[in-house]
Amino acid sequence: MSIYIDENTRVIVQGITGRDGSFHTKRMLEYGTRIVAGISPGKGGSKVHGIPVYDSIYKAMQSTEADASIIFVPADKAVDALYEAVDSDYISLVVCITEKIPTIDMAKVHHYYRSKMVELIGPNCPGLVSVGKSLLGIMPGKIFKKGSVGVVSRSGTLTYEIVDCLSNAGFGQSTCVGLGGDVIVGTSFVDVLARLESDDETGAVVLIGEIGGDDEQHAAEYIRNMTKPVVAYVAGISAPKGQKMGHAGAIVFGEGESALNKIEVFEKASVPVARIPSEVPLLLARVFNK
């Protein structure tokens, strides 16, 4: 069993004719992702890497049976793309790579997706991979090795670094999900942890958090009732209060949003926390040997 996607997931790429959409469509096809259509208004009838392009999701649905979409549309058009995907009534998963979508727009989109019970990963995220089966996003597929460690993260580049550490240490991965670094994202740590807990291909979980917000605190409470071991890493120990660090959501407004506070919360929930990324495999080895 896989979570979110597998080799049968049929994918639409919104914004396939753009620079990023075209580049990553090729990368996803090389990984084995089953891309069935691209969307680009005004360019219907053309092809990108052999994938047929349609003017709208409505037209694509007349000749495909897509059930997932990935969005590479620029920020000023991304909200329209998000609504078009969710209103198709056939797509159950949307991955939004686009960054710099206004927070007030995402607040409305977030609630709309929840009301329609459509899963949204992102925006401003690297996507997700079901290792060896399908990849939706911009993650470098070659760093992943098939295994039983689930990974969920707020940071794309930290995900790559820690996954590389895991692979080099012999810990393959089942599924890796990048939630996105904005203030409001569609899917939370708890959402993914719940899926990994019920996934029979996952034996342990690595959680990668950062400063800002309280999603890590909710995750720590949820982990108390999980049967699978979880190891965490929280970035931003040296981040000053009030200074935004890279991601739109990575800013410490209060003590509860600091990295040290989040590390304390995880340790109170009996979650081992690595102080540097390369320590994650060592902590995993300990929890597997208990």
PDB file of C-alpha atoms in Angstrom:
ATOM      1  CA  MET A   1       0.000   0.000   0.000  1.00  0.00           C
ATOM      2  CA  SER A   2       1.130   3.558  -0.704  1.00  0.00           C
ATOM      3  CA  ILE A   3      -0.135   6.857   0.628  1.00  0.00           C
ATOM      4  CA  TYR A   4      -1.423   9.616  -1.668  1.00  0.00           C
ATOM      5  CA  ILE A   5       0.073   8.287  -4.954  1.00  0.00           C
ATOM      6  CA  ASP A   6       1.297   5.096  -6.612  1.00  0.00           C
ATOM      7  CA  GLU A   7       2.149   3.782 -10.086  1.00  0.00           C
ATOM      8  CA  ASN A   8      -1.528   3.919 -11.092  1.00  0.00           C
ATOM      9  CA  THR A   9      -2.067   7.591 -10.244  1.00  0.00           C
ATOM     10  CA  ARG A  10      -3.008   9.502 -13.401  1.00  0.00           C
ATOM     11  CA  VAL A  11      -1.593  13.006 -13.320  1.00  0.00           C
ATOM     12  CA  ILE A  12      -2.418  16.323 -15.003  1.00  0.00           C
ATOM     13  CA  VAL A  13       0.251  19.045 -15.119  1.00  0.00           C
ATOM     14  CA  GLN A  14      -1.242  22.563 -14.939  1.00  0.00           C
ATOM     15  CA  GLY A  15       1.222  24.982 -16.530  1.00  0.00           C
ATOM     16  CA  ILE A  16       2.997  22.272 -18.545  1.00  0.00           C
ATOM     17  CA  THR A  17       4.127  24.652 -21.331  1.00  0.00           C
ATOM     18  CA  GLY A  18       6.007  26.971 -18.956  1.00  0.00           C
ATOM     19  CA  ARG A  19       9.729  26.655 -18.273  1.00  0.00           C
ATOM     20  CA  ASP A  20       9.377  24.919 -14.891  1.00  0.00           C
ATOM     21  CA  GLY A  21       6.332  22.900 -15.871  1.00  0.00           C
ATOM     22  CA  SER A  22       8.036  21.509 -18.965  1.00  0.00           C
ATOM     23  CA  PHE A  23      11.348  20.810 -17.199  1.00  0.00           C
ATOM     24  CA  HIS A  24       9.817  18.938 -14.272  1.00  0.00           C
ATOM     25  CA  THR A  25       7.317  17.089 -16.460  1.00  0.00           C
ATOM     26  CA  LYS A  26      10.309  15.504 -18.188  1.00  0.00           C
ATOM     27  CA  ARG A  27      11.892  14.660 -14.825  1.00  0.00           C
ATOM     28  CA  MET A  28       8.654  13.131 -13.505  1.00  0.00           C
ATOM     29  CA  LEU A  29       8.173  11.078 -16.675  1.00  0.00           C
ATOM     30  CA  GLU A  30      11.729   9.758 -16.345  1.00  0.00           C
ATOM     31  CA  TYR A  31      10.925   8.689 -12.770  1.00  0.00           C
ATOM     32  CA  GLY A  32       7.901   6.753 -14.013  1.00  0.00           C
ATOM     33  CA  THR A  33       5.046   9.088 -13.079  1.00  0.00           C
ATOM     34  CA  ARG A  34       1.959   8.411 -15.167  1.00  0.00           C
ATOM     35  CA  ILE A  35       1.275  11.870 -16.661  1.00  0.00           C
ATOM     36  CA  VAL A  36      -1.778  11.788 -18.925  1.00  0.00           C
ATOM     37  CA  ALA A  37      -2.330  15.457 -19.830  1.00  0.00           C
ATOM     38  CA  GLY A  38      -1.082  18.997 -19.536  1.00  0.00           C
ATOM     39  CA  ILE A  39      -3.104  22.195 -19.170  1.00  0.00           C
ATOM     40  CA  SER A  40      -2.231  25.540 -20.723  1.00  0.00           C
ATOM     41  CA  PRO A  41      -4.992  27.953 -21.850  1.00  0.00           C
ATOM     42  CA  GLY A  42      -4.632  28.843 -25.535  1.00  0.00           C
ATOM     43  CA  LYS A  43      -2.181  26.027 -26.265  1.00  0.00           C
ATOM     44  CA  GLY A  44      -4.612  23.121 -26.509  1.00  0.00           C
ATOM     45  CA  GLY A  45      -3.759  20.653 -29.269  1.00  0.00           C
ATOM     46  CA  SER A  46       0.002  20.885 -28.800  1.00  0.00           C
ATOM     47  CA  LYS A  47       2.247  18.364 -27.003  1.00  0.00           C
ATOM     48  CA  VAL A  48       5.029  18.628 -24.407  1.00  0.00           C
ATOM     49  CA  HIS A  49       7.367  15.615 -24.162  1.00  0.00           C
ATOM     50  CA  GLY A  50       4.658  13.618 -25.961  1.00  0.00           C
ATOM     51  CA  ILE A  51       1.968  14.623 -23.423  1.00  0.00           C
ATOM     52  CA  PRO A  52      -1.198  16.132 -24.983  1.00  0.00           C
ATOM     53  CA  VAL A  53      -1.992  19.693 -23.914  1.00  0.00           C
ATOM     54  CA  TYR A  54      -5.557  20.930 -23.292  1.00  0.00           C
ATOM     55  CA  ASP A  55      -6.960  24.417 -22.787  1.00  0.00           C
ATOM     56  CA  SER A  56      -8.707  23.466 -19.536  1.00  0.00           C
ATOM     57  CA  ILE A  57      -9.099  20.634 -17.052  1.00  0.00           C
ATOM     58  CA  TYR A  58     -12.711  20.296 -18.247  1.00  0.00           C
ATOM     59  CA  LYS A  59     -11.522  19.488 -21.779  1.00  0.00           C
ATOM     60  CA  ALA A  60      -8.780  17.172 -20.498  1.00  0.00           C
ATOM     61  CA  MET A  61     -11.285  15.204 -18.451  1.00  0.00           C
ATOM     62  CA  GLN A  62     -13.279  14.412 -21.600  1.00  0.00           C
ATOM     63  CA  SER A  63     -10.452  12.167 -22.849  1.00  0.00           C
ATOM     64  CA  THR A  64      -8.464  11.262 -19.716  1.00  0.00           C
ATOM     65  CA  GLU A  65      -9.257   9.794 -16.322  1.00  0.00           C
ATOM     66  CA  ALA A  66      -6.861  11.873 -14.260  1.00  0.00           C
ATOM     67  CA  ASP A  67      -7.162  11.753 -10.481  1.00  0.00           C
ATOM     68  CA  ALA A  68      -4.289  14.042  -9.455  1.00  0.00           C
ATOM     69  CA  SER A  69      -2.938  17.413 -10.557  1.00  0.00           C
ATOM     70  CA  ILE A  70       0.327  19.265 -10.063  1.00  0.00           C
ATOM     71  CA  ILE A  71       0.437  23.053 -10.486  1.00  0.00           C
ATOM     72  CA  PHE A  72       3.394  24.991 -11.952  1.00  0.00           C
ATOM     73  CA  VAL A  73       1.316  28.084 -12.746  1.00  0.00           C
ATOM     74  CA  PRO A  74       2.799  31.546 -11.805  1.00  0.00           C
ATOM     75  CA  ALA A  75       1.549  33.068  -8.554  1.00  0.00           C
ATOM     76  CA  ASP A  76      -0.817  35.580 -10.183  1.00  0.00           C
ATOM     77  CA  LYS A  77      -2.684  32.730 -11.932  1.00  0.00           C
ATOM     78  CA  ALA A  78      -2.201  29.965  -9.360  1.00  0.00           C
ATOM     79  CA  VAL A  79      -5.362  30.647  -7.339  1.00  0.00           C
ATOM     80  CA  ASP A  80      -7.495  30.244 -10.463  1.00  0.00           C
ATOM     81  CA  ALA A  81      -5.642  27.000 -11.223  1.00  0.00           C
ATOM     82  CA  LEU A  82      -6.273  25.728  -7.682  1.00  0.00           C
ATOM     83  CA  TYR A  83     -10.020  26.387  -7.980  1.00  0.00           C
ATOM     84  CA  GLU A  84     -10.165  24.853 -11.471  1.00  0.00           C
ATOM     85  CA  ALA A  85      -8.555  21.649 -10.167  1.00  0.00           C
ATOM     86  CA  VAL A  86     -10.782  21.252  -7.120  1.00  0.00           C
ATOM     87  CA  ASP A  87     -13.953  22.022  -9.081  1.00  0.00           C
ATOM     88  CA  SER A  88     -13.234  19.270 -11.626  1.00  0.00           C
ATOM     89  CA  ASP A  89     -14.979  16.841  -9.226  1.00  0.00           C
ATOM     90  CA  TYR A  90     -12.634  14.046 -10.356  1.00  0.00           C
ATOM     91  CA  ILE A  91      -9.269  15.068  -8.972  1.00  0.00           C
ATOM     92  CA  SER A  92      -8.688  13.945  -5.381  1.00  0.00           C
ATOM     93  CA  LEU A  93      -5.113  15.227  -4.906  1.00  0.00           C
ATOM     94  CA  VAL A  94      -3.571  18.570  -5.922  1.00  0.00           C
ATOM     95  CA  VAL A  95       0.109  19.420  -5.455  1.00  0.00           C
ATOM     96  CA  CYS A  96       0.890  23.141  -5.758  1.00  0.00           C
ATOM     97  CA  ILE A  97       4.563  23.983  -6.348  1.00  0.00           C
ATOM     98  CA  THR A  98       3.931  27.714  -6.875  1.00  0.00           C
ATOM     99  CA  GLU A  99       5.321  30.116  -4.276  1.00  0.00           C
ATOM    100  CA  LYS A 100       4.339  33.687  -3.295  1.00  0.00           C
ATOM    101  CA  ILE A 101       0.567  33.103  -3.380  1.00  0.00           C
ATOM    102  CA  PRO A 102      -1.017  35.753  -1.090  1.00  0.00           C
ATOM    103  CA  THR A 103      -1.861  34.374   2.365  1.00  0.00           C
ATOM    104  CA  ILE A 104      -5.417  35.755   2.325  1.00  0.00           C
ATOM    105  CA  ASP A 105      -6.090  33.889  -0.941  1.00  0.00           C
ATOM    106  CA  MET A 106      -4.670  30.666   0.492  1.00  0.00           C
ATOM    107  CA  ALA A 107      -6.897  30.995   3.574  1.00  0.00           C
ATOM    108  CA  LYS A 108      -9.950  30.872   1.307  1.00  0.00           C
ATOM    109  CA  VAL A 109      -8.498  28.093  -0.868  1.00  0.00           C
ATOM    110  CA  HIS A 110      -7.596  26.020   2.199  1.00  0.00           C
ATOM    111  CA  HIS A 111     -11.146  26.060   3.567  1.00  0.00           C
ATOM    112  CA  TYR A 112     -12.635  25.386   0.123  1.00  0.00           C
ATOM    113  CA  TYR A 113     -10.457  22.308  -0.385  1.00  0.00           C
ATOM    114  CA  ARG A 114     -11.379  21.019   3.089  1.00  0.00           C
ATOM    115  CA  SER A 115     -15.077  21.498   2.320  1.00  0.00           C
ATOM    116  CA  LYS A 116     -14.690  19.537  -0.931  1.00  0.00           C
ATOM    117  CA  MET A 117     -12.553  16.865   0.808  1.00  0.00           C
ATOM    118  CA  VAL A 118      -9.794  17.215  -1.800  1.00  0.00           C
ATOM    119  CA  GLU A 119      -6.219  16.801  -0.573  1.00  0.00           C
ATOM    120  CA  LEU A 120      -3.961  19.807  -1.206  1.00  0.00           C
ATOM    121  CA  ILE A 121      -0.194  19.576  -0.699  1.00  0.00           C
ATOM    122  CA  GLY A 122       1.569  22.943  -0.758  1.00  0.00           C
ATOM    123  CA  PRO A 123       1.744  25.628  -1.995  1.00  0.00           C
ATOM    124  CA  ASN A 124       5.441  26.511  -2.061  1.00  0.00           C
ATOM    125  CA  CYS A 125       6.349  22.850  -1.644  1.00  0.00           C
ATOM    126  CA  PRO A 126       8.683  20.338  -3.354  1.00  0.00           C
ATOM    127  CA  GLY A 127       5.862  17.806  -3.774  1.00  0.00           C
ATOM    128  CA  LEU A 128       5.915  14.154  -2.798  1.00  0.00           C
ATOM    129  CA  VAL A 129       7.276  10.807  -3.887  1.00  0.00           C
ATOM    130  CA  SER A 130       6.078   7.263  -3.420  1.00  0.00           C
ATOM    131  CA  VAL A 131       9.512   5.747  -3.793  1.00  0.00           C
ATOM    132  CA  GLY A 132       9.913   3.543  -6.854  1.00  0.00           C
ATOM    133  CA  LYS A 133       6.331   4.214  -7.970  1.00  0.00           C
ATOM    134  CA  SER A 134       5.519   7.857  -8.676  1.00  0.00           C
ATOM    135  CA  LEU A 135       6.878  11.364  -8.096  1.00  0.00           C
ATOM    136  CA  LEU A 136       4.822  14.567  -8.173  1.00  0.00           C
ATOM    137  CA  GLY A 137       7.046  17.572  -7.728  1.00  0.00           C
ATOM    138  CA  ILE A 138      10.562  18.889  -8.041  1.00  0.00           C
ATOM    139  CA  MET A 139      12.373  16.446  -5.763  1.00  0.00           C
ATOM    140  CA  PRO A 140      15.532  14.836  -7.222  1.00  0.00           C
ATOM    141  CA  GLY A 141      14.309  11.265  -7.691  1.00  0.00           C
ATOM    142  CA  LYS A 142      17.793   9.743  -7.769  1.00  0.00           C
ATOM    143  CA  ILE A 143      18.470  10.376  -4.044  1.00  0.00           C
ATOM    144  CA  PHE A 144      15.606   8.107  -2.935  1.00  0.00           C
ATOM    145  CA  LYS A 145      15.986   4.411  -2.200  1.00  0.00           C
ATOM    146  CA  LYS A 146      13.111   2.028  -1.623  1.00  0.00           C
ATOM    147  CA  GLY A 147      12.616   1.203   2.047  1.00  0.00           C
ATOM    148  CA  SER A 148      10.377   1.602   5.090  1.00  0.00           C
ATOM    149  CA  VAL A 149      11.074   5.100   6.439  1.00  0.00           C
ATOM    150  CA  GLY A 150       8.378   7.712   5.856  1.00  0.00           C
ATOM    151  CA  VAL A 151       9.558  11.323   5.672  1.00  0.00           C
ATOM    152  CA  VAL A 152       7.449  14.451   6.174  1.00  0.00           C
ATOM    153  CA  SER A 153       8.980  17.914   6.057  1.00  0.00           C
ATOM    154  CA  ARG A 154       8.354  21.663   5.835  1.00  0.00           C
ATOM    155  CA  SER A 155      11.625  22.280   3.988  1.00  0.00           C
ATOM    156  CA  GLY A 156      12.535  21.071   0.506  1.00  0.00           C
ATOM    157  CA  THR A 157      16.298  21.368   0.687  1.00  0.00           C
ATOM    158  CA  LEU A 158      16.490  19.929   4.207  1.00  0.00           C
ATOM    159  CA  THR A 159      14.399  17.032   2.940  1.00  0.00           C
ATOM    160  CA  TYR A 160      16.939  16.335   0.213  1.00  0.00           C
ATOM    161  CA  GLU A 161      19.861  16.560   2.632  1.00  0.00           C
ATOM    162  CA  ILE A 162      18.334  14.237   5.224  1.00  0.00           C
ATOM    163  CA  VAL A 163      17.014  11.768   2.640  1.00  0.00           C
ATOM    164  CA  ASP A 164      20.532  11.604   1.198  1.00  0.00           C
ATOM    165  CA  CYS A 165      21.873  10.903   4.713  1.00  0.00           C
ATOM    166  CA  LEU A 166      19.233   8.174   5.190  1.00  0.00           C
ATOM    167  CA  SER A 167      19.966   6.527   1.834  1.00  0.00           C
ATOM    168  CA  ASN A 168      23.722   6.572   2.430  1.00  0.00           C
ATOM    169  CA  ALA A 169      23.171   4.988   5.859  1.00  0.00           C
ATOM    170  CA  GLY A 170      21.044   2.195   4.385  1.00  0.00           C
ATOM    171  CA  PHE A 171      17.632   3.527   5.431  1.00  0.00           C
ATOM    172  CA  GLY A 172      15.413   3.481   2.352  1.00  0.00           C
ATOM    173  CA  GLN A 173      12.166   5.419   2.200  1.00  0.00           C
ATOM    174  CA  SER A 174       8.528   4.502   1.606  1.00  0.00           C
ATOM    175  CA  THR A 175       6.950   7.923   1.018  1.00  0.00           C
ATOM    176  CA  CYS A 176       8.368  11.433   1.314  1.00  0.00           C
ATOM    177  CA  VAL A 177       6.039  14.448   1.565  1.00  0.00           C
ATOM    178  CA  GLY A 178       7.083  18.111   1.456  1.00  0.00           C
ATOM    179  CA  LEU A 179       4.340  20.167   3.109  1.00  0.00           C
ATOM    180  CA  GLY A 180       5.543  23.601   1.984  1.00  0.00           C
ATOM    181  CA  GLY A 181       6.992  26.556   3.830  1.00  0.00           C
ATOM    182  CA  ASP A 182       4.140  29.080   3.672  1.00  0.00           C
ATOM    183  CA  VAL A 183       2.044  30.281   6.618  1.00  0.00           C
ATOM    184  CA  ILE A 184      -1.004  28.412   5.277  1.00  0.00           C
ATOM    185  CA  VAL A 185      -0.550  25.066   3.534  1.00  0.00           C
ATOM    186  CA  GLY A 186      -3.128  22.486   2.601  1.00  0.00           C
ATOM    187  CA  THR A 187      -1.760  19.439   4.425  1.00  0.00           C
ATOM    188  CA  SER A 188      -0.390  19.354   7.981  1.00  0.00           C
ATOM    189  CA  PHE A 189       2.121  17.127   9.773  1.00  0.00           C
ATOM    190  CA  VAL A 190      -0.766  15.360  11.535  1.00  0.00           C
ATOM    191  CA  ASP A 191      -2.505  14.646   8.205  1.00  0.00           C
ATOM    192  CA  VAL A 192       0.603  12.874   6.867  1.00  0.00           C
ATOM    193  CA  LEU A 193       1.487  11.159  10.162  1.00  0.00           C
ATOM    194  CA  ALA A 194      -1.987   9.608  10.237  1.00  0.00           C
ATOM    195  CA  ARG A 195      -1.471   8.196   6.736  1.00  0.00           C
ATOM    196  CA  LEU A 196       2.014   6.885   7.522  1.00  0.00           C
ATOM    197  CA  GLU A 197       0.734   5.277  10.737  1.00  0.00           C
ATOM    198  CA  SER A 198      -1.723   3.195   8.702  1.00  0.00           C
ATOM    199  CA  ASP A 199       0.692   2.473   5.829  1.00  0.00           C
ATOM    200  CA  ASP A 200       1.979  -1.103   5.924  1.00  0.00           C
ATOM    201  CA  GLU A 201       5.059  -0.112   3.870  1.00  0.00           C
ATOM    202  CA  THR A 202       6.201   2.338   6.566  1.00  0.00           C
ATOM    203  CA  GLY A 203       8.002   1.161   9.706  1.00  0.00           C
ATOM    204  CA  ALA A 204       9.315   4.455  11.093  1.00  0.00           C
ATOM    205  CA  VAL A 205       8.964   8.169  10.408  1.00  0.00           C
ATOM    206  CA  VAL A 206      11.349  11.121  10.130  1.00  0.00           C
ATOM    207  CA  LEU A 207       9.742  14.532  10.752  1.00  0.00           C
ATOM    208  CA  ILE A 208      11.596  17.680   9.649  1.00  0.00           C
ATOM    209  CA  GLY A 209      10.261  20.869  11.227  1.00  0.00           C
ATOM    210  CA  GLU A 210      11.337  24.471  11.451  1.00  0.00           C
ATOM    211  CA  ILE A 211      10.573  27.711  13.296  1.00  0.00           C
ATOM    212  CA  GLY A 212       7.191  29.451  13.053  1.00  0.00           C
ATOM    213  CA  GLY A 213       3.613  28.317  13.678  1.00  0.00           C
ATOM    214  CA  ASP A 214       2.485  25.453  15.888  1.00  0.00           C
ATOM    215  CA  ASP A 215       2.159  22.528  13.469  1.00  0.00           C
ATOM    216  CA  GLU A 216       5.069  20.718  15.150  1.00  0.00           C
ATOM    217  CA  GLN A 217       3.335  21.005  18.554  1.00  0.00           C
ATOM    218  CA  HIS A 218       0.181  19.379  17.140  1.00  0.00           C
ATOM    219  CA  ALA A 219       2.371  16.679  15.600  1.00  0.00           C
ATOM    220  CA  ALA A 220       4.051  15.959  18.945  1.00  0.00           C
ATOM    221  CA  GLU A 221       0.666  15.435  20.594  1.00  0.00           C
ATOM    222  CA  TYR A 222      -0.411  13.100  17.789  1.00  0.00           C
ATOM    223  CA  ILE A 223       2.843  11.098  17.955  1.00  0.00           C
ATOM    224  CA  ARG A 224       2.127  10.196  21.610  1.00  0.00           C
ATOM    225  CA  ASN A 225      -0.523   7.787  20.304  1.00  0.00           C
ATOM    226  CA  MET A 226       1.387   6.416  17.300  1.00  0.00           C
ATOM    227  CA  THR A 227       2.641   2.832  17.287  1.00  0.00           C
ATOM    228  CA  LYS A 228       5.525   3.567  14.892  1.00  0.00           C
ATOM    229  CA  PRO A 229       8.735   5.270  16.085  1.00  0.00           C
ATOM    230  CA  VAL A 230       9.316   8.879  15.019  1.00  0.00           C
ATOM    231  CA  VAL A 231      12.614  10.788  14.864  1.00  0.00           C
ATOM    232  CA  ALA A 232      12.608  14.571  14.409  1.00  0.00           C
ATOM    233  CA  TYR A 233      14.879  17.394  13.308  1.00  0.00           C
ATOM    234  CA  VAL A 234      13.925  21.065  13.823  1.00  0.00           C
ATOM    235  CA  ALA A 235      15.800  23.753  11.886  1.00  0.00           C
ATOM    236  CA  GLY A 236      16.439  27.274  13.161  1.00  0.00           C
ATOM    237  CA  ILE A 237      17.976  26.953  16.634  1.00  0.00           C
ATOM    238  CA  SER A 238      19.925  30.191  16.050  1.00  0.00           C
ATOM    239  CA  ALA A 239      17.080  32.095  14.338  1.00  0.00           C
ATOM    240  CA  PRO A 240      16.426  35.493  16.000  1.00  0.00           C
ATOM    241  CA  LYS A 241      12.883  36.394  17.066  1.00  0.00           C
ATOM    242  CA  GLY A 242      10.988  38.496  14.493  1.00  0.00           C
ATOM    243  CA  GLN A 243      13.356  37.695  11.623  1.00  0.00           C
ATOM    244  CA  LYS A 244      11.835  35.731   8.731  1.00  0.00           C
ATOM    245  CA  MET A 245      14.130  32.891   7.706  1.00  0.00           C
ATOM    246  CA  GLY A 246      13.641  31.881   4.072  1.00  0.00           C
ATOM    247  CA  HIS A 247      10.107  30.493   4.083  1.00  0.00           C
ATOM    248  CA  ALA A 248       7.125  32.800   4.507  1.00  0.00           C
ATOM    249  CA  GLY A 249       6.039  30.769   7.539  1.00  0.00           C
ATOM    250  CA  ALA A 250       9.490  30.526   9.126  1.00  0.00           C
ATOM    251  CA  ILE A 251       9.374  33.419  11.572  1.00  0.00           C
ATOM    252  CA  VAL A 252       9.312  33.372  15.373  1.00  0.00           C
ATOM    253  CA  PHE A 253       6.571  35.603  16.777  1.00  0.00           C
ATOM    254  CA  GLY A 254       6.406  33.991  20.215  1.00  0.00           C
ATOM    255  CA  GLU A 255       8.446  31.629  22.409  1.00  0.00           C
ATOM    256  CA  GLY A 256       6.255  28.692  21.391  1.00  0.00           C
ATOM    257  CA  GLU A 257       7.337  29.096  17.781  1.00  0.00           C
ATOM    258  CA  SER A 258      11.081  28.820  18.380  1.00  0.00           C
ATOM    259  CA  ALA A 259      13.110  25.759  17.420  1.00  0.00           C
ATOM    260  CA  LEU A 260      14.179  25.160  21.035  1.00  0.00           C
ATOM    261  CA  ASN A 261      10.565  25.155  22.219  1.00  0.00           C
ATOM    262  CA  LYS A 262       9.582  22.691  19.501  1.00  0.00           C
ATOM    263  CA  ILE A 263      12.522  20.435  20.343  1.00  0.00           C
ATOM    264  CA  GLU A 264      11.423  20.486  24.005  1.00  0.00           C
ATOM    265  CA  VAL A 265       7.851  19.553  23.032  1.00  0.00           C
ATOM    266  CA  PHE A 266       9.052  16.631  20.906  1.00  0.00           C
ATOM    267  CA  GLU A 267      11.370  15.338  23.621  1.00  0.00           C
ATOM    268  CA  LYS A 268       8.518  15.476  26.165  1.00  0.00           C
ATOM    269  CA  ALA A 269       6.600  13.256  23.717  1.00  0.00           C
ATOM    270  CA  SER A 270       9.577  10.821  23.765  1.00  0.00           C
ATOM    271  CA  VAL A 271      10.597  11.742  20.201  1.00  0.00           C
ATOM    272  CA  PRO A 272      14.395  11.722  19.703  1.00  0.00           C
ATOM    273  CA  VAL A 273      15.494  15.015  18.085  1.00  0.00           C
ATOM    274  CA  ALA A 274      18.654  15.305  16.001  1.00  0.00           C
ATOM    275  CA  ARG A 275      20.783  18.426  16.521  1.00  0.00           C
ATOM    276  CA  ILE A 276      22.253  18.256  13.011  1.00  0.00           C
ATOM    277  CA  PRO A 277      20.795  16.570   9.882  1.00  0.00           C
ATOM    278  CA  SER A 278      23.472  13.866   9.730  1.00  0.00           C
ATOM    279  CA  GLU A 279      22.452  12.685  13.232  1.00  0.00           C
ATOM    280  CA  VAL A 280      19.021  11.506  11.993  1.00  0.00           C
ATOM    281  CA  PRO A 281      20.225   8.062  10.755  1.00  0.00           C
ATOM    282  CA  LEU A 282      21.989   7.447  14.095  1.00  0.00           C
ATOM    283  CA  LEU A 283      18.783   8.125  16.026  1.00  0.00           C
ATOM    284  CA  LEU A 284      16.816   5.931  13.621  1.00  0.00           C
ATOM    285  CA  ALA A 285      19.257   3.074  14.195  1.00  0.00           C
ATOM    286  CA  ARG A 286      18.627   3.363  17.942  1.00  0.00           C
ATOM    287  CA  VAL A 287      14.838   3.270  17.654  1.00  0.00           C
ATOM    288  CA  PHE A 288      14.990   0.278  15.283  1.00  0.00           C
ATOM    289  CA  ASN A 289      17.247  -1.616  17.695  1.00  0.00           C
ATOM    290  CA  LYS A 290      15.057  -1.102  20.763  1.00  0.00           C
TER     291      LYS A 290
END
